[in-house]
PDB file of C-alpha atoms in Angstrom:
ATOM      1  CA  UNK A  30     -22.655   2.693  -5.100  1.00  0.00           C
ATOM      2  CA  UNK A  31     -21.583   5.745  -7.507  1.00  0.00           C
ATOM      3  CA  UNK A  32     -18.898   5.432  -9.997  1.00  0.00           C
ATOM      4  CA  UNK A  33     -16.408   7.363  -7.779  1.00  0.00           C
ATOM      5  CA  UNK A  34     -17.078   5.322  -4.744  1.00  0.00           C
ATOM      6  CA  UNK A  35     -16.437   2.093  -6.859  1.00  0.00           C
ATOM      7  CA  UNK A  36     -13.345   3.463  -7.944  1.00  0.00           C
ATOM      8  CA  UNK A  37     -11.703   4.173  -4.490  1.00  0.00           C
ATOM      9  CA  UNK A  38     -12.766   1.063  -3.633  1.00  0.00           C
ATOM     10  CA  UNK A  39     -11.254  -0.764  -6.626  1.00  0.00           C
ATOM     11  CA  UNK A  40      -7.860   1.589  -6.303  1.00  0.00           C
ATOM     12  CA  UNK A  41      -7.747   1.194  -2.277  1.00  0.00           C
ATOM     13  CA  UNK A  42      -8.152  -2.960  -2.992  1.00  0.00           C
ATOM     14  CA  UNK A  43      -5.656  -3.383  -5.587  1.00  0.00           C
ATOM     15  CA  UNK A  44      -2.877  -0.856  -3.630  1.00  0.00           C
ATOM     16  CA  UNK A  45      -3.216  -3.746  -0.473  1.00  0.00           C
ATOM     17  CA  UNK A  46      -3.740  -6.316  -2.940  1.00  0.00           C
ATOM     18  CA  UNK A  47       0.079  -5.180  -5.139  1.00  0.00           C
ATOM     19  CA  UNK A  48       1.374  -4.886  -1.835  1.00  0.00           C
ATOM     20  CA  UNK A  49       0.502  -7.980  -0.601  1.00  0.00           C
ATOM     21  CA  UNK A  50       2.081  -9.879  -3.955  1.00  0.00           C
ATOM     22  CA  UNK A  51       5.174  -7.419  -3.763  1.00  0.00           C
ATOM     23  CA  UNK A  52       5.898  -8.870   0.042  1.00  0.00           C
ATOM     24  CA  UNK A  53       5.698 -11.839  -1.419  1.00  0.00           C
ATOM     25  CA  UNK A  54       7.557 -11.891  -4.562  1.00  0.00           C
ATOM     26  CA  UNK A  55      10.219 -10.216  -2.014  1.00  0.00           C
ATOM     27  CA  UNK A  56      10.214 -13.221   0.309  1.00  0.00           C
ATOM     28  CA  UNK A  57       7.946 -12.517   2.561  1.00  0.00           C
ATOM     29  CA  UNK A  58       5.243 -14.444   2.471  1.00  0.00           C
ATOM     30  CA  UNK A  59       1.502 -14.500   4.049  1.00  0.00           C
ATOM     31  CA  UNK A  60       0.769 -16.991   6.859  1.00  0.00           C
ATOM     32  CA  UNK A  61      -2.685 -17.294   4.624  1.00  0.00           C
ATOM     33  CA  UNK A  62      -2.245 -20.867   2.450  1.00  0.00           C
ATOM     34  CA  UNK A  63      -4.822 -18.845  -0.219  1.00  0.00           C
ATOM     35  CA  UNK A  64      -2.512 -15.631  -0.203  1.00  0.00           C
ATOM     36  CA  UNK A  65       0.202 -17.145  -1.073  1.00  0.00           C
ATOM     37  CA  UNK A  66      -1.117 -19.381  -3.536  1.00  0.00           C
ATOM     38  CA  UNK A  67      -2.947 -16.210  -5.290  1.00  0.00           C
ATOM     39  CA  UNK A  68       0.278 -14.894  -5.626  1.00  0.00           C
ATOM     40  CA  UNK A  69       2.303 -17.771  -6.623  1.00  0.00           C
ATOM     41  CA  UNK A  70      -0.363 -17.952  -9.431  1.00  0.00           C
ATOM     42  CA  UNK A  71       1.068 -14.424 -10.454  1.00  0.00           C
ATOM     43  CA  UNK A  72       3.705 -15.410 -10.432  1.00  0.00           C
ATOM     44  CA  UNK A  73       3.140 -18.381 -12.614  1.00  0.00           C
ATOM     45  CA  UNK A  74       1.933 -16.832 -15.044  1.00  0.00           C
ATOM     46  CA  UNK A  75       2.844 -17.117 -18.370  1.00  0.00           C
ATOM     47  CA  UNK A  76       1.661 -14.267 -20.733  1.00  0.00           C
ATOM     48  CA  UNK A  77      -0.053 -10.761 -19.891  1.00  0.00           C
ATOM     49  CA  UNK A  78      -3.867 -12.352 -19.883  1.00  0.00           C
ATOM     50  CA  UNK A  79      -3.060 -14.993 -17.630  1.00  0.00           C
ATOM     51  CA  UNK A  80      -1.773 -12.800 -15.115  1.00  0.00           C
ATOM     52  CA  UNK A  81      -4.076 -10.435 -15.619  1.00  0.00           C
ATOM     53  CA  UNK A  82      -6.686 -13.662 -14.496  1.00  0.00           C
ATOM     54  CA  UNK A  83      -4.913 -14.278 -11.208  1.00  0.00           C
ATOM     55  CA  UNK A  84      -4.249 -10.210 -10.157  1.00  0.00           C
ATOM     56  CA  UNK A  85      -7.888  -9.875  -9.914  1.00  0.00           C
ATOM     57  CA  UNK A  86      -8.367 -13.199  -8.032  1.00  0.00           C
ATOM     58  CA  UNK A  87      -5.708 -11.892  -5.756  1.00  0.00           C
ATOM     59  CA  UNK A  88      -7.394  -8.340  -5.376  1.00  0.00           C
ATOM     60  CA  UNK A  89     -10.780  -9.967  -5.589  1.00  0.00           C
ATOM     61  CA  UNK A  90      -9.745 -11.969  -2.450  1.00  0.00           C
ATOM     62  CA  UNK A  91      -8.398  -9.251  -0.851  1.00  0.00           C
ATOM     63  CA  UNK A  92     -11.748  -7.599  -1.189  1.00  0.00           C
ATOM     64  CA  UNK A  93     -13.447  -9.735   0.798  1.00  0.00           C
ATOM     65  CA  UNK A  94     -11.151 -10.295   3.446  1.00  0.00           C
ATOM     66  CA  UNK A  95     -10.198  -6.773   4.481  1.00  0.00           C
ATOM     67  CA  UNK A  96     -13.201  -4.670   6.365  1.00  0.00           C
ATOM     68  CA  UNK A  97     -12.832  -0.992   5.238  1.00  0.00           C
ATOM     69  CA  UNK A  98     -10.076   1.807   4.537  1.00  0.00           C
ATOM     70  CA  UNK A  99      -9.423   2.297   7.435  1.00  0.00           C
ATOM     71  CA  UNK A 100      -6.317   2.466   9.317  1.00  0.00           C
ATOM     72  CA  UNK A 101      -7.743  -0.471  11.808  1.00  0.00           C
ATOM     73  CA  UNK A 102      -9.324  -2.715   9.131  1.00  0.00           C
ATOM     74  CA  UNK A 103      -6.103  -2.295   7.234  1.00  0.00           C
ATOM     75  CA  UNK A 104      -3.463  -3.306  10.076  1.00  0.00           C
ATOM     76  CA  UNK A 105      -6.112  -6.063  11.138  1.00  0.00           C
ATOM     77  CA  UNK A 106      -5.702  -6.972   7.502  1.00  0.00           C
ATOM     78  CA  UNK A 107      -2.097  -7.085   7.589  1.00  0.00           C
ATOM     79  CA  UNK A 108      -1.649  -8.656  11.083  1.00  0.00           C
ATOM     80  CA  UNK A 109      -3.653 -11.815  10.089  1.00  0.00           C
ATOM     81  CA  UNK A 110      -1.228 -12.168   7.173  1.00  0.00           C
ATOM     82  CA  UNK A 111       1.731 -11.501   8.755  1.00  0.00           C
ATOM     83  CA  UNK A 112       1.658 -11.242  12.703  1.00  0.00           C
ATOM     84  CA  UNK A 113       3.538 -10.226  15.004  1.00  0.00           C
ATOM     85  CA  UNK A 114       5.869  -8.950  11.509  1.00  0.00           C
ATOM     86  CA  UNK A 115       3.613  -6.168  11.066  1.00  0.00           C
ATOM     87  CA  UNK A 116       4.841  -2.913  12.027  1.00  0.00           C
ATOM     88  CA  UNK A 117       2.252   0.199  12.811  1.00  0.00           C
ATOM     89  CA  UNK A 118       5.196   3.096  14.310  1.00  0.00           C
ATOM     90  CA  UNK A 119       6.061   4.525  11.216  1.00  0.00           C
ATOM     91  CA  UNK A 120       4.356   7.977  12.015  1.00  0.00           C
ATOM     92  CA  UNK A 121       5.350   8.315  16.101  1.00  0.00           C
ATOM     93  CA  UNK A 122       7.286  11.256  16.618  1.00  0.00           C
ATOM     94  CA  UNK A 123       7.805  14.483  15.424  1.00  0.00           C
ATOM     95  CA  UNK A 124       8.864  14.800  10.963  1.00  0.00           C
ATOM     96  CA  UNK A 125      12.033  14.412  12.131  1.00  0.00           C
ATOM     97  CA  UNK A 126      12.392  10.991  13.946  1.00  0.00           C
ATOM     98  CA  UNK A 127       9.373  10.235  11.681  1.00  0.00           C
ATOM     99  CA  UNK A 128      11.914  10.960   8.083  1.00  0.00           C
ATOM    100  CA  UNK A 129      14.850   9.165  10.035  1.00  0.00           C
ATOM    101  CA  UNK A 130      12.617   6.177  11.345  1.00  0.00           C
ATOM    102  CA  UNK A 131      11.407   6.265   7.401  1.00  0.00           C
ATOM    103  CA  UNK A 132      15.014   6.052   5.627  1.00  0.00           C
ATOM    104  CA  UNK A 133      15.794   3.655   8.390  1.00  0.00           C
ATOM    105  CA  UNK A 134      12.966   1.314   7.364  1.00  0.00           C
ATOM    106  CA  UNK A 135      13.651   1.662   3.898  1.00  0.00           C
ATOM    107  CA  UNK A 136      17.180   0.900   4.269  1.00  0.00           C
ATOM    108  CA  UNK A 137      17.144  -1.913   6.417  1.00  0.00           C
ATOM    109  CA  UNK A 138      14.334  -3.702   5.277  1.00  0.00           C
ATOM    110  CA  UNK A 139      13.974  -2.368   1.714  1.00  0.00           C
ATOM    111  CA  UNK A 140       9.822  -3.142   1.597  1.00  0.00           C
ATOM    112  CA  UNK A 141       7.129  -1.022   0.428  1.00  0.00           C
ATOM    113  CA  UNK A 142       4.651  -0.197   2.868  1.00  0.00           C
ATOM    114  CA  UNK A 143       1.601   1.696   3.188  1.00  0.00           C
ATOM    115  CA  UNK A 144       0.622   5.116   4.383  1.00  0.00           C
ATOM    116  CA  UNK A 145      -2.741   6.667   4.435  1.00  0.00           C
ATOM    117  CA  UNK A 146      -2.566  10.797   3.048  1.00  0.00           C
ATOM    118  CA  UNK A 147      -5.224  13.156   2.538  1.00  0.00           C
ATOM    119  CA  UNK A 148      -5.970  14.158  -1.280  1.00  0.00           C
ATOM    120  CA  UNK A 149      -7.798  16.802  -3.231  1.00  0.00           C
ATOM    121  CA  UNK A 150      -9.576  14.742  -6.264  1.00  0.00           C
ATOM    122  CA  UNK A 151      -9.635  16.127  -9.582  1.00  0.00           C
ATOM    123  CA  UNK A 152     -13.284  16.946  -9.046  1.00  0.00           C
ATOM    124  CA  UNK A 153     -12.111  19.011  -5.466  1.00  0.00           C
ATOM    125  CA  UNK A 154     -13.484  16.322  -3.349  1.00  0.00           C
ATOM    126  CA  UNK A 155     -10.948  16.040  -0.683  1.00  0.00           C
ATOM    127  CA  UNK A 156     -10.672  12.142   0.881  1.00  0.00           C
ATOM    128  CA  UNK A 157      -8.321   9.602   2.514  1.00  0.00           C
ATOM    129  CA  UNK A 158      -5.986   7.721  -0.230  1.00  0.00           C
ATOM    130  CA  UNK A 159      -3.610   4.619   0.728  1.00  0.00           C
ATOM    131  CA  UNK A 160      -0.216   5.013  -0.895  1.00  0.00           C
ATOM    132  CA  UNK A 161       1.921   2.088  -1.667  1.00  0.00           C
ATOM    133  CA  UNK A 162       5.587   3.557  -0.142  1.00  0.00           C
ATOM    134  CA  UNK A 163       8.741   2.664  -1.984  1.00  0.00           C
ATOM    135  CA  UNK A 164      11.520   5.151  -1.369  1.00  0.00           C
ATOM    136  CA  UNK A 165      12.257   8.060   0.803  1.00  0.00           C
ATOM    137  CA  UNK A 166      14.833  10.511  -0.618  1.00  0.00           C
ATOM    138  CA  UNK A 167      14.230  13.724  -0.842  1.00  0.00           C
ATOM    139  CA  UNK A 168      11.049  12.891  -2.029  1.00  0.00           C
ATOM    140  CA  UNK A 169       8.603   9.775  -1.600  1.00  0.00           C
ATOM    141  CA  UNK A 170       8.225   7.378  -4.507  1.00  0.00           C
ATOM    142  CA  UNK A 171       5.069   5.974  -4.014  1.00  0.00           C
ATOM    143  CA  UNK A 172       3.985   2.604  -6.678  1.00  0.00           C
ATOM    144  CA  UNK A 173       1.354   2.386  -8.857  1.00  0.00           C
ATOM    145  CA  UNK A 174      -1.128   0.777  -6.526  1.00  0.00           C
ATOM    146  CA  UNK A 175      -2.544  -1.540 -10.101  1.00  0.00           C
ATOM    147  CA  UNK A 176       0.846  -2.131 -12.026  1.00  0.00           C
ATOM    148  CA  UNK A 177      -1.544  -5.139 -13.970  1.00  0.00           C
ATOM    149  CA  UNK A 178      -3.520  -2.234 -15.524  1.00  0.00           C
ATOM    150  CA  UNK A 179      -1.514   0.180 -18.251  1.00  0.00           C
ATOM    151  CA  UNK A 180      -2.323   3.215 -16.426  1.00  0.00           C
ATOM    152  CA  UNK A 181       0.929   4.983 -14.568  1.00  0.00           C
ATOM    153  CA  UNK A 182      -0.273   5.838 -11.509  1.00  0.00           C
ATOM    154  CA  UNK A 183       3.179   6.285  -9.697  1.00  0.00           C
ATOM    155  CA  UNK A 184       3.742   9.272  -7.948  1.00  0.00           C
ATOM    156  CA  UNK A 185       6.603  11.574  -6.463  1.00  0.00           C
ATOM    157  CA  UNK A 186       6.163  14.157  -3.446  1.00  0.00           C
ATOM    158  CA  UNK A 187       8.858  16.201  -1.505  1.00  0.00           C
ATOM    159  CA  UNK A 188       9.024  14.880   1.586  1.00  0.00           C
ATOM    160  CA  UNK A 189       7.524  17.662   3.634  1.00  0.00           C
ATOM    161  CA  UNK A 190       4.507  17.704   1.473  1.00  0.00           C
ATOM    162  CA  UNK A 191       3.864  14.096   2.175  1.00  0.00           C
ATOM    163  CA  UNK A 192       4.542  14.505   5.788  1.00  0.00           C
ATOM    164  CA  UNK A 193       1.591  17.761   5.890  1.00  0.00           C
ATOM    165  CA  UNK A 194      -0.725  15.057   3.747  1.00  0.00           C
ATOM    166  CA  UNK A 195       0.159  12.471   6.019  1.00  0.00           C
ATOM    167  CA  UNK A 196      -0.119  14.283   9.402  1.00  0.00           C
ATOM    168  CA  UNK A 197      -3.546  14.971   8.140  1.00  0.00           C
ATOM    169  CA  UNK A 198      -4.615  11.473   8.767  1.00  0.00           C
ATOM    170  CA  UNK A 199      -2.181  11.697  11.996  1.00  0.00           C
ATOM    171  CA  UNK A 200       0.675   9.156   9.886  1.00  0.00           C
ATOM    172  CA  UNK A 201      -1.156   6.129   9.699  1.00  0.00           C
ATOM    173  CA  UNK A 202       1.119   3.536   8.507  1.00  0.00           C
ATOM    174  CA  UNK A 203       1.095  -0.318   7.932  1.00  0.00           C
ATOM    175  CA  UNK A 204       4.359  -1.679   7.207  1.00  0.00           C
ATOM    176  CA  UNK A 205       5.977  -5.293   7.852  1.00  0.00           C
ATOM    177  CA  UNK A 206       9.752  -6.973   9.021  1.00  0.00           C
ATOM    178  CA  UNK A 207      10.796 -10.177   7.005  1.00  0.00           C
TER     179      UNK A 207
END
């Protein structure tokens, strides 16, 4: 596997893997005993190495449980965590009801969720990249998918150039209901 690969991989793990500890440290936990005990060991933790430690065992896990990036594997993924609390009609609609049924979400349940865009690479490779959704304004906040590594990774795009990245993968979203 080339460097590149390994690093979508890696980035695409620990953005389902932060979300995954994020539900949880928000209340919502997995129906998974191992999920939840990954990410009470995060939260457990007691200096920067430790937690360091049980991130990777959480993303590590996540690894092996979830198939691929795709928008399937990663809803299968979310459904055997959380059920019938997993929500996949985000994207339905035209950018209008899709923005409303956004700020909605956001508003109501106040939980990050994912969404699958379209991205041109430094290196002008263009690919499929998971985003970790926090806020919709008038521009999408989207987490740093590895907040246990000191890179900044967060970023900010006006809403209608997320929606054209987004409509490129036809608005796949994963998000869940407490």
């Amino acid at each position: 596997m080339s460097d590149g690969v390994l690093e979508r991989v890696d980035a695409f793990v620990y953005t389902l893997g932060t979300w995954v500890y994020l539900l949880h440290s928000s209340g919502v936990a997995a129906s998974d005993d191992e999920a939840r005990a990954l990410c009470d060991a995060i939260d457990d933790s007691s200096d920067a190495t430790t937690g360091d430690v049980a991130g990777k065992a959480l993303v590590t896990w996540v690894r092996s449980r979830v198939g691929d990036a795709s928008g399937d594997a990663v809803a299968a993924f979310a459904q055997s965590l959380y059920g019938e609390r997993v929500e996949l009609g985000l994207g339905e609609g035209d950018r209008d009801a899709r923005t409303g049924r956004l700020r909605v979400y956001q508003f109501s349940v106040s939980l990050p969720w994912l969404a699958r865009i379209w991205v041109r690479t430094p290196s002008a490779e263009v690919r499929p990249l998971w985003l970790l959704v926090e806020r919709v304004t008038d521009e999408v906040t989207a987490l740093d998918p590895n907040p246990w590594d000191e890179v900044d990774e967060e970023r900010h795009l006006p809403v209608s150039d997320f929606h054209v990245l987004w409509e490129l993968d036809g608005c796949t979203a994963v998000a869940v209901r407490p």
